[in-house]
Coordinates of C-alpha atoms and ligand atoms in Angstrom, one line a residue:
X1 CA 0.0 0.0 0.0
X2 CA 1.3 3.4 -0.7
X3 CA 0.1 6.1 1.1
X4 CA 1.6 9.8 1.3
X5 CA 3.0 11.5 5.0
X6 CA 3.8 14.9 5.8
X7 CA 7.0 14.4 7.3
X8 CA 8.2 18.0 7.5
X9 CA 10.0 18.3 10.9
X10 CA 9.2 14.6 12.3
X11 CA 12.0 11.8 13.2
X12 CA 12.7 8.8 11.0
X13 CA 14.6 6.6 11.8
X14 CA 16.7 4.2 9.5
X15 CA 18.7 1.2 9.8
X16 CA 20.8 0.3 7.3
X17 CA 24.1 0.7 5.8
X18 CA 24.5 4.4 4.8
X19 CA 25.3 2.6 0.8
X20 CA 22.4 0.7 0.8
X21 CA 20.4 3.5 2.3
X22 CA 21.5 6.2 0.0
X23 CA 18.2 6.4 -1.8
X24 CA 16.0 6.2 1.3
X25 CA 18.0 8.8 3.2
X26 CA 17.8 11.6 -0.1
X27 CA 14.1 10.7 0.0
X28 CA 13.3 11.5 3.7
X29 CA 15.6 14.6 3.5
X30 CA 13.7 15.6 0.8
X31 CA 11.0 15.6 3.1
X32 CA 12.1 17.5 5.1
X33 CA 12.1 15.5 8.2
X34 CA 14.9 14.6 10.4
X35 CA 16.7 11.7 9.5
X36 CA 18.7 9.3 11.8
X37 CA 20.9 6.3 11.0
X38 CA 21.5 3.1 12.5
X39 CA 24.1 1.1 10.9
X40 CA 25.7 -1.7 12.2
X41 CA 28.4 -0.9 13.6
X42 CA 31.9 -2.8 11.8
X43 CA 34.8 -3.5 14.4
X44 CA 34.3 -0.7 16.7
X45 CA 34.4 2.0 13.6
X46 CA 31.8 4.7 13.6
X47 CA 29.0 4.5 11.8
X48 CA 29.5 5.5 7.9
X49 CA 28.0 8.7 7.7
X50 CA 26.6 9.5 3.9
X51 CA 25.6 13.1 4.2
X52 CA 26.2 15.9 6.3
X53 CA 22.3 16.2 7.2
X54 CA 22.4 12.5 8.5
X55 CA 22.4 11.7 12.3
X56 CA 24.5 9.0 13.0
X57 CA 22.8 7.0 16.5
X58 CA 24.2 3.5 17.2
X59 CA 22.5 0.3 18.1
X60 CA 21.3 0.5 21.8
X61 CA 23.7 -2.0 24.0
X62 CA 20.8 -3.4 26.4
X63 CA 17.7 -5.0 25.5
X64 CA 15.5 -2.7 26.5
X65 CA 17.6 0.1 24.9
X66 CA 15.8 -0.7 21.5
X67 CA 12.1 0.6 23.2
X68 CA 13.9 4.2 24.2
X69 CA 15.1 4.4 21.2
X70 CA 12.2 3.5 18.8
X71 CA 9.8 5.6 20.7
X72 CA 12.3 8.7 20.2
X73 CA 11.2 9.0 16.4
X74 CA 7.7 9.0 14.8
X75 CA 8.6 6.5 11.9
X76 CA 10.9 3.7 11.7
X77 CA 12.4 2.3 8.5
X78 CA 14.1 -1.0 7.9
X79 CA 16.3 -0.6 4.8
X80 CA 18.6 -3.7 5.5
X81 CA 19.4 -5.5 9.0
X82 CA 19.8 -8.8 9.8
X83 CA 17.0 -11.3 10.8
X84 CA 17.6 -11.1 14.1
X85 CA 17.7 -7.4 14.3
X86 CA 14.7 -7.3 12.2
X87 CA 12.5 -9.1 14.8
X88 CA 14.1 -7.0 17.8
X89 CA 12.9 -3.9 16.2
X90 CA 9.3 -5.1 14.9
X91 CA 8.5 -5.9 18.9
X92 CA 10.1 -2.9 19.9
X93 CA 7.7 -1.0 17.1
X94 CA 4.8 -2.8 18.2
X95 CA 5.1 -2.3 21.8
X96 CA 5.7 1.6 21.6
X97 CA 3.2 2.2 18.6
X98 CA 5.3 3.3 16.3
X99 CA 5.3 3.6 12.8
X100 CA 7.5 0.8 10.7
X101 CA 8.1 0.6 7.3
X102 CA 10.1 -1.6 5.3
X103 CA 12.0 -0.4 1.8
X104 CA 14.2 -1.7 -0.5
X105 CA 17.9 -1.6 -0.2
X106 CA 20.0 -0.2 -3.3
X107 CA 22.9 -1.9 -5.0
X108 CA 26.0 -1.4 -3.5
X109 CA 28.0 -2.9 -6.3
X110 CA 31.1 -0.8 -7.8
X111 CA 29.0 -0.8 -11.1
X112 CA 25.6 0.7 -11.4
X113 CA 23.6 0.2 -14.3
X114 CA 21.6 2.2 -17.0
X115 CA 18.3 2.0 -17.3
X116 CA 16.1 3.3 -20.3
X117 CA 12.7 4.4 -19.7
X118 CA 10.5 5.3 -22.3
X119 CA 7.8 7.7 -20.8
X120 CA 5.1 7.9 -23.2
X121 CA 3.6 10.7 -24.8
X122 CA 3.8 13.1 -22.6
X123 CA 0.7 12.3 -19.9
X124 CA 1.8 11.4 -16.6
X125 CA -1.3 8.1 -16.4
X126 CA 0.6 6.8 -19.9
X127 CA 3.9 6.1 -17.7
X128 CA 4.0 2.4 -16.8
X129 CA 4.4 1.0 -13.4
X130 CA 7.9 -0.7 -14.3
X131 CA 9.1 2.9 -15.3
X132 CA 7.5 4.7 -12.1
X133 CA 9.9 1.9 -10.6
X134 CA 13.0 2.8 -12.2
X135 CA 12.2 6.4 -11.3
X136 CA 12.1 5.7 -7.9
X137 CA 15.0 3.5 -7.8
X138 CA 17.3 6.2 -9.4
X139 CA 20.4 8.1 -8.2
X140 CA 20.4 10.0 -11.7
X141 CA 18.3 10.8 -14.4
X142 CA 18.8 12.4 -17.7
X143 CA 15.7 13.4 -19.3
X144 CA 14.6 14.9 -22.3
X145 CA 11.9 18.0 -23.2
X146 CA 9.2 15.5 -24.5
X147 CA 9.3 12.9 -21.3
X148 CA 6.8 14.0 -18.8
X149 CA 9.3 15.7 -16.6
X150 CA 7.8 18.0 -14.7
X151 CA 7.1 15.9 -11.6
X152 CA 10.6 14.5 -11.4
X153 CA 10.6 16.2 -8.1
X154 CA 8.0 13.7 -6.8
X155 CA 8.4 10.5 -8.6
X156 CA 12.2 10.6 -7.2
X157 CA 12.8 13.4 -5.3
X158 CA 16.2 11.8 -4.2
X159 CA 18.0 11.5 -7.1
X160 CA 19.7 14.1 -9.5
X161 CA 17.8 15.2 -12.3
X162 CA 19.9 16.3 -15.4
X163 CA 18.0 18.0 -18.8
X164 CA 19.7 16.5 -21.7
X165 CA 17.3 19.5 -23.5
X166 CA 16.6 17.1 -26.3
X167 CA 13.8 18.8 -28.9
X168 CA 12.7 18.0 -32.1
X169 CA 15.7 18.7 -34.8
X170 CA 17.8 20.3 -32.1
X171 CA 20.0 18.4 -29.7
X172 CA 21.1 20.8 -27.2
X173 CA 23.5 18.0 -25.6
X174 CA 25.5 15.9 -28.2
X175 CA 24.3 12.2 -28.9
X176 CA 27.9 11.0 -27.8
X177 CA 28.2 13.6 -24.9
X178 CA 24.7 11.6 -23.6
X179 CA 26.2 8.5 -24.4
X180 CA 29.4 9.1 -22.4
X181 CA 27.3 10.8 -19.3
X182 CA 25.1 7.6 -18.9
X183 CA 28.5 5.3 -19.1
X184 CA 30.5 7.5 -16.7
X185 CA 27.5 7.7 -14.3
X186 CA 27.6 3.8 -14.0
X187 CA 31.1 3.4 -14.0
X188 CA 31.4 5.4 -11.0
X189 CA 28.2 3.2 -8.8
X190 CA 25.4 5.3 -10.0
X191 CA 21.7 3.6 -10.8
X192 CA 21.5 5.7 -14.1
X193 CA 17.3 6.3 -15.6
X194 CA 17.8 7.5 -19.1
X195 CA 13.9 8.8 -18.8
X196 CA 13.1 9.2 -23.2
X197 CA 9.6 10.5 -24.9
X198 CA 7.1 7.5 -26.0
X199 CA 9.2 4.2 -26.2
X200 CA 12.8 4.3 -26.0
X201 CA 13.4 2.2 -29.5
X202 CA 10.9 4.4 -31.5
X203 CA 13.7 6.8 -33.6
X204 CA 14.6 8.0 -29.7
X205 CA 18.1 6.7 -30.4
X206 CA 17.5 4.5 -27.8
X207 CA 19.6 1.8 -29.1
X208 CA 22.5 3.6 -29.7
X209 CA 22.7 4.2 -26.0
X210 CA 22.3 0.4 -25.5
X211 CA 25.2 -0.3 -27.8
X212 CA 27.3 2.5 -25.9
X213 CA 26.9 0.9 -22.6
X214 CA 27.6 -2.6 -23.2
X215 CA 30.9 -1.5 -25.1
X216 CA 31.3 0.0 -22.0
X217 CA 30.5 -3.1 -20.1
X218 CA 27.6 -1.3 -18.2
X219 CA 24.4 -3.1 -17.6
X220 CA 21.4 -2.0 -19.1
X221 CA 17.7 -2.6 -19.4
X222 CA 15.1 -0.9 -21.7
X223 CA 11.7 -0.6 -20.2
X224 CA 9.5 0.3 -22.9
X225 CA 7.1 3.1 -23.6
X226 CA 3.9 4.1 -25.2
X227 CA 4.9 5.3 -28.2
X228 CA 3.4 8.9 -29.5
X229 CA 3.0 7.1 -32.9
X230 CA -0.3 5.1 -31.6
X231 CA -1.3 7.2 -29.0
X232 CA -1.2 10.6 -30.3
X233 CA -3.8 9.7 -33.5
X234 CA -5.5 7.6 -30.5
X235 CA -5.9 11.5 -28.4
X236 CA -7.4 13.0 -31.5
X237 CA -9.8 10.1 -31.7
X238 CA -7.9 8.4 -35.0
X239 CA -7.4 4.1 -34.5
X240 CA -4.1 3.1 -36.8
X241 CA -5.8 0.2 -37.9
X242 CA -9.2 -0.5 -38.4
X243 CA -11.3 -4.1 -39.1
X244 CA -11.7 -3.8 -43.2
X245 CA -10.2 -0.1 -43.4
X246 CA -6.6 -0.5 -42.2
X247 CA -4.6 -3.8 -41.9
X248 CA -1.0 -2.3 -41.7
X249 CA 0.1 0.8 -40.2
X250 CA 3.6 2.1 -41.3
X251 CA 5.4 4.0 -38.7
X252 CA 8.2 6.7 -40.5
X253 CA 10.7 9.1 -39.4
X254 CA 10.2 12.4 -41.7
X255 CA 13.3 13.8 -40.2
X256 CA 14.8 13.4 -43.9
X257 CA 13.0 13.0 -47.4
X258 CA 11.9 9.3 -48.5
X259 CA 14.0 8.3 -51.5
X260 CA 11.3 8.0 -55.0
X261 CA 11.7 3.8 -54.5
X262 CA 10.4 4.6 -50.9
X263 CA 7.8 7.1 -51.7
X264 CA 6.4 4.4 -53.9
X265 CA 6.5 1.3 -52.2
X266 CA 4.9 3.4 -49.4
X267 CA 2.2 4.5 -51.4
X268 CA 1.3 1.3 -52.9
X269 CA 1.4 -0.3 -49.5
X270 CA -1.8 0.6 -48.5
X271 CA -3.4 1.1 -44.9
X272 CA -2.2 3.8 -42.6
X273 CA 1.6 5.9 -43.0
X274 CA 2.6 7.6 -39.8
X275 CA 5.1 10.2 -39.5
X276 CA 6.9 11.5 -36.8
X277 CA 9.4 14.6 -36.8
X278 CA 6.9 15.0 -40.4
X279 CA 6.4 18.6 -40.5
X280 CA 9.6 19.7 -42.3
X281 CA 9.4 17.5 -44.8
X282 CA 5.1 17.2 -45.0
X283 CA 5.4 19.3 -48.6
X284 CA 8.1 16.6 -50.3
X285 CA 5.8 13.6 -48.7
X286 CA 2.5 14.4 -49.8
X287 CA 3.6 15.7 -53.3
X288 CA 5.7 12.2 -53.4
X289 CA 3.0 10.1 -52.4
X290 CA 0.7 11.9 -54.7
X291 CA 3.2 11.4 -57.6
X292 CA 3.4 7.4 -57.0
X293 CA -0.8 7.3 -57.1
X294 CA -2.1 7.9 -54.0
X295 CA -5.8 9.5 -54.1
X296 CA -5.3 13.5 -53.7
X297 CA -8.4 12.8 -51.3
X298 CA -7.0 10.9 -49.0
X299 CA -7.7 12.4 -45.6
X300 CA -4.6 13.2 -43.7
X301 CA -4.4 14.8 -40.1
X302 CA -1.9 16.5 -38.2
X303 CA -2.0 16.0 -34.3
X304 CA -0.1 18.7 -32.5
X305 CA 1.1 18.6 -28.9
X306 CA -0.5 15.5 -28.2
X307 CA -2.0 15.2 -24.3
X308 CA -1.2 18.9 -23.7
X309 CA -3.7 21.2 -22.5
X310 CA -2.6 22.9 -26.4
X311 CA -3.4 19.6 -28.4
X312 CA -5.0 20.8 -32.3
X313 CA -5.9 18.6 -35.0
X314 CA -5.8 19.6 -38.1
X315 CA -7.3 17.3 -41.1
X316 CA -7.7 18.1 -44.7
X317 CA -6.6 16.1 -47.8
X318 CA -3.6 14.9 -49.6
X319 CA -3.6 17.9 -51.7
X320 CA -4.6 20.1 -49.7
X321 CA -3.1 19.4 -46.0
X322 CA 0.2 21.3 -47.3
X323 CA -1.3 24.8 -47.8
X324 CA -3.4 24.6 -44.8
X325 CA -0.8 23.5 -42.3
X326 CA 2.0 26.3 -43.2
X327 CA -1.8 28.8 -43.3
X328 CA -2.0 27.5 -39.7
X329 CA 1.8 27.3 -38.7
X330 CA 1.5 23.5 -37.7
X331 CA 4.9 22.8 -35.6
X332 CA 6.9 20.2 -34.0
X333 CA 6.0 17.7 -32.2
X334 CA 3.7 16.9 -34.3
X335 CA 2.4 13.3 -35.2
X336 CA 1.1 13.0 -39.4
X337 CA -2.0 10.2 -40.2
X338 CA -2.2 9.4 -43.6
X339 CA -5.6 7.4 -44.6
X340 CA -8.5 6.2 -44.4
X341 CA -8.5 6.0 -40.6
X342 CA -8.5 9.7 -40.6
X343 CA -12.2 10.0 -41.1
X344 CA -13.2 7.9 -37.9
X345 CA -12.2 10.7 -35.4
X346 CA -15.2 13.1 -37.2
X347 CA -18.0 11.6 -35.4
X348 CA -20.0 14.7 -36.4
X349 CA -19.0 14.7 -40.1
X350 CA -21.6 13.2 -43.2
X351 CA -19.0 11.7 -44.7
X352 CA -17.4 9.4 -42.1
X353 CA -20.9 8.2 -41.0
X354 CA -21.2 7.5 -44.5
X355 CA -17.8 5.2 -44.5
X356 CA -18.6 3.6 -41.2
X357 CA -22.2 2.2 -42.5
X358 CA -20.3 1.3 -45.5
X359 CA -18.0 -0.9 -43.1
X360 CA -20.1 -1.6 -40.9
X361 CA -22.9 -3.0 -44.4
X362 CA -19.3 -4.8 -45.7
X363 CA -18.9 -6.8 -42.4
X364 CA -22.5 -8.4 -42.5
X365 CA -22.0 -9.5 -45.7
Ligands
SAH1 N1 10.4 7.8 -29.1 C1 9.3 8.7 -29.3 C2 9.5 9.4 -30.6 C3 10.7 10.3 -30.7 S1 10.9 11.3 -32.1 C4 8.0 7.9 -29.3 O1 8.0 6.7 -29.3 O2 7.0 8.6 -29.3 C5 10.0 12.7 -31.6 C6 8.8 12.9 -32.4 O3 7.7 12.1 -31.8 C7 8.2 14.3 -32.4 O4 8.8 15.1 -33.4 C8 6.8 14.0 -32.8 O5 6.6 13.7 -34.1 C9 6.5 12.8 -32.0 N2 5.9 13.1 -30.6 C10 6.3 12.7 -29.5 N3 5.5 13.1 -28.5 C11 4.5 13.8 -29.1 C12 3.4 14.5 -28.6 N4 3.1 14.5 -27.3 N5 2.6 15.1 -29.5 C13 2.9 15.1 -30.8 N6 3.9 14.4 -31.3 C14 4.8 13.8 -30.5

């Protein structure tokens, strides 16, 4: 069960080593509540003290020690203590009433690792549980513009947050410069969240960060994302496939200009084309695809912002979607439908009711 504390100015107590504790202790601080830690003590050395803030208190020597010293704080937290230990504390919580809680311990291993976590599209519900995880977990993460950043502050308030300031067509911090952050993160112990828009292996460059870390001999995981190409057309009401309308949906980068052989196979291909990074290059595509004998009317919409409070769709035809998105100044990000799929997010419009009965009079024959 999760539940949220205001822990501004109360005691919490944890035991654990000040390594394994690293995470919990940056969270509690972040609190603001005062933090003690109990480590067990090595050979008579003191305590390891991680950060200035940190109290340092040390196990009680006499039984009944542990009851004085439980009922001194408002919450208890076991990070990592032995069996033993464990049970002396639980009665000890118990018998005072106070508060006990048990979290995870982090690596202490001379490697970290590197995670990547694709964040979705940009709304906070579209992160998954296995990337709230990671989040949590973190000592570092390096995020870009289109992750859903903004409550970084909350979802792992311990860890450093670093803006990589990746946007559309402009990398503010160097692919290899990225690379060799993430790698030199690990290397020195750190549990690295590379936190990327939609899924991480969906043109996010994702798997050249992959490659870079295992050269490097550096763990890494990818925890995938929703990817803006499905769910952005999905916010403006547009399904990339459809039963007997769409059977394939072709997912492009329009970063650079198709080739003629791939403006033609694409347009032959049929079903739904989806472009990200499209809007540059949205006057050579539809002029290309047009060229290779596509219908002029096909409908084709342009999704701006997608899950923003400043989301606009914009839907005209093949021939005409050019014109009327430099009219409007459509502009990165920007996700770009292409067929017949188009039509089903205009409930209100004559001529997709039209298509669906036409579906709909297809499938009951
Ligand atoms: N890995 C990402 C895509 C990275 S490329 C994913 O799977 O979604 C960046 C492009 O994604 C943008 O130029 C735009 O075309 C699209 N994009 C990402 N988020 C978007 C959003 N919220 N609204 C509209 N387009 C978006």
């Amino acid at each position: 069960m999760d539940i949220s504390l205001d822990l501004a100015g109360r005691r919490v107590l944890v035991f654990g080593g000040a390594l394994a504790a690293r995470r919990v202790l940056a969270r509690f601080l972040a609190a603001e509540a005062i933090v003690y830690l109990a480590s067990v003590p090595v050979d008579g050395h003191p305590p390891e003290r991680p950060h200035p803030q940190v109290r340092p208190v040390e196990y009680p020597h006499f039984p009944h020690g542990w009851r004085d010293l439980v009922s001194a704080v408002d919450l208890v937290v076991l990070v990592e203590v032995s069996a033993a230990t464990e049970r002396i504390i639980v009665d000890a919580c118990a018998s005072q009433r106070v508060w006990l809680s048990r979290e995870p311990a982090a690596s202490v291993a001379p490697l970290g690792r590197v995670t990547l976590v694709g964040g979705g599209p940009g709304d906070d519900g579209l992160l998954t549980m296995a990337a709230v995880q990671a989040l949590r977990d973190a000592d570092i993460v390096f995020y870009d513009k289109l992750s859903p950043h903004d409550r970084l502050d909350e979802w792992c308030p311990g860890a450093e947050h670093v803006d990589v300031g990746k946007t559309p067509g402009h990398h503010a911090t160097p692919q290899a410069e990225i690379e060799r952050m993430l790698v030199d993160s690990a290397l020195a112990g750190l549990t690295v969240v590379r936190l990327k828009g939609g899924d991480p292996f969906v043109f996010g460059r994702g798997g050249e960060e992959v490659v870079a870390c295992r050269e490097a001999g550096v763990p890494v995981t990818v925890i995938s994302g929703v990817t803006s190409a499905i769910s952005v057309p999905a916010a403006a009401g547009i399904p990339v496939t459809h039963r007997d309308l769409s059977r394939v949906f072709t997912v492009l980068s329009g970063h650079a200009p198709l080739s003629e052989n791939e403006l033609a196979h694409l347009a032959g291909l049929g079903g739904t084309i989806v472009v990200l990074m499209g809007i540059g290059t949205l006057p050579h595509l539809t002029a290309g695809l047009a060229r290779h004998g596509m219908r002029t009317d096909m409908p084709v919409a342009i999704v701006e912002q997608g899950f923003s409070a400043r989301q606009r769709t914009t839907k005209a035809r093949l021939d005409t979607i050019t014109p009327l998105a430099a009219k409007l100044g459509a502009r990165s990000p920007a996700v770009l439908v292409i067929g017949e799929v188009v039509r089903l997010s205009e409930h209100d419009d004559a001529a997709s009711d039209e298509l669906l009965q036409a579906i709909a009079s297809n499938a009951e024959h």
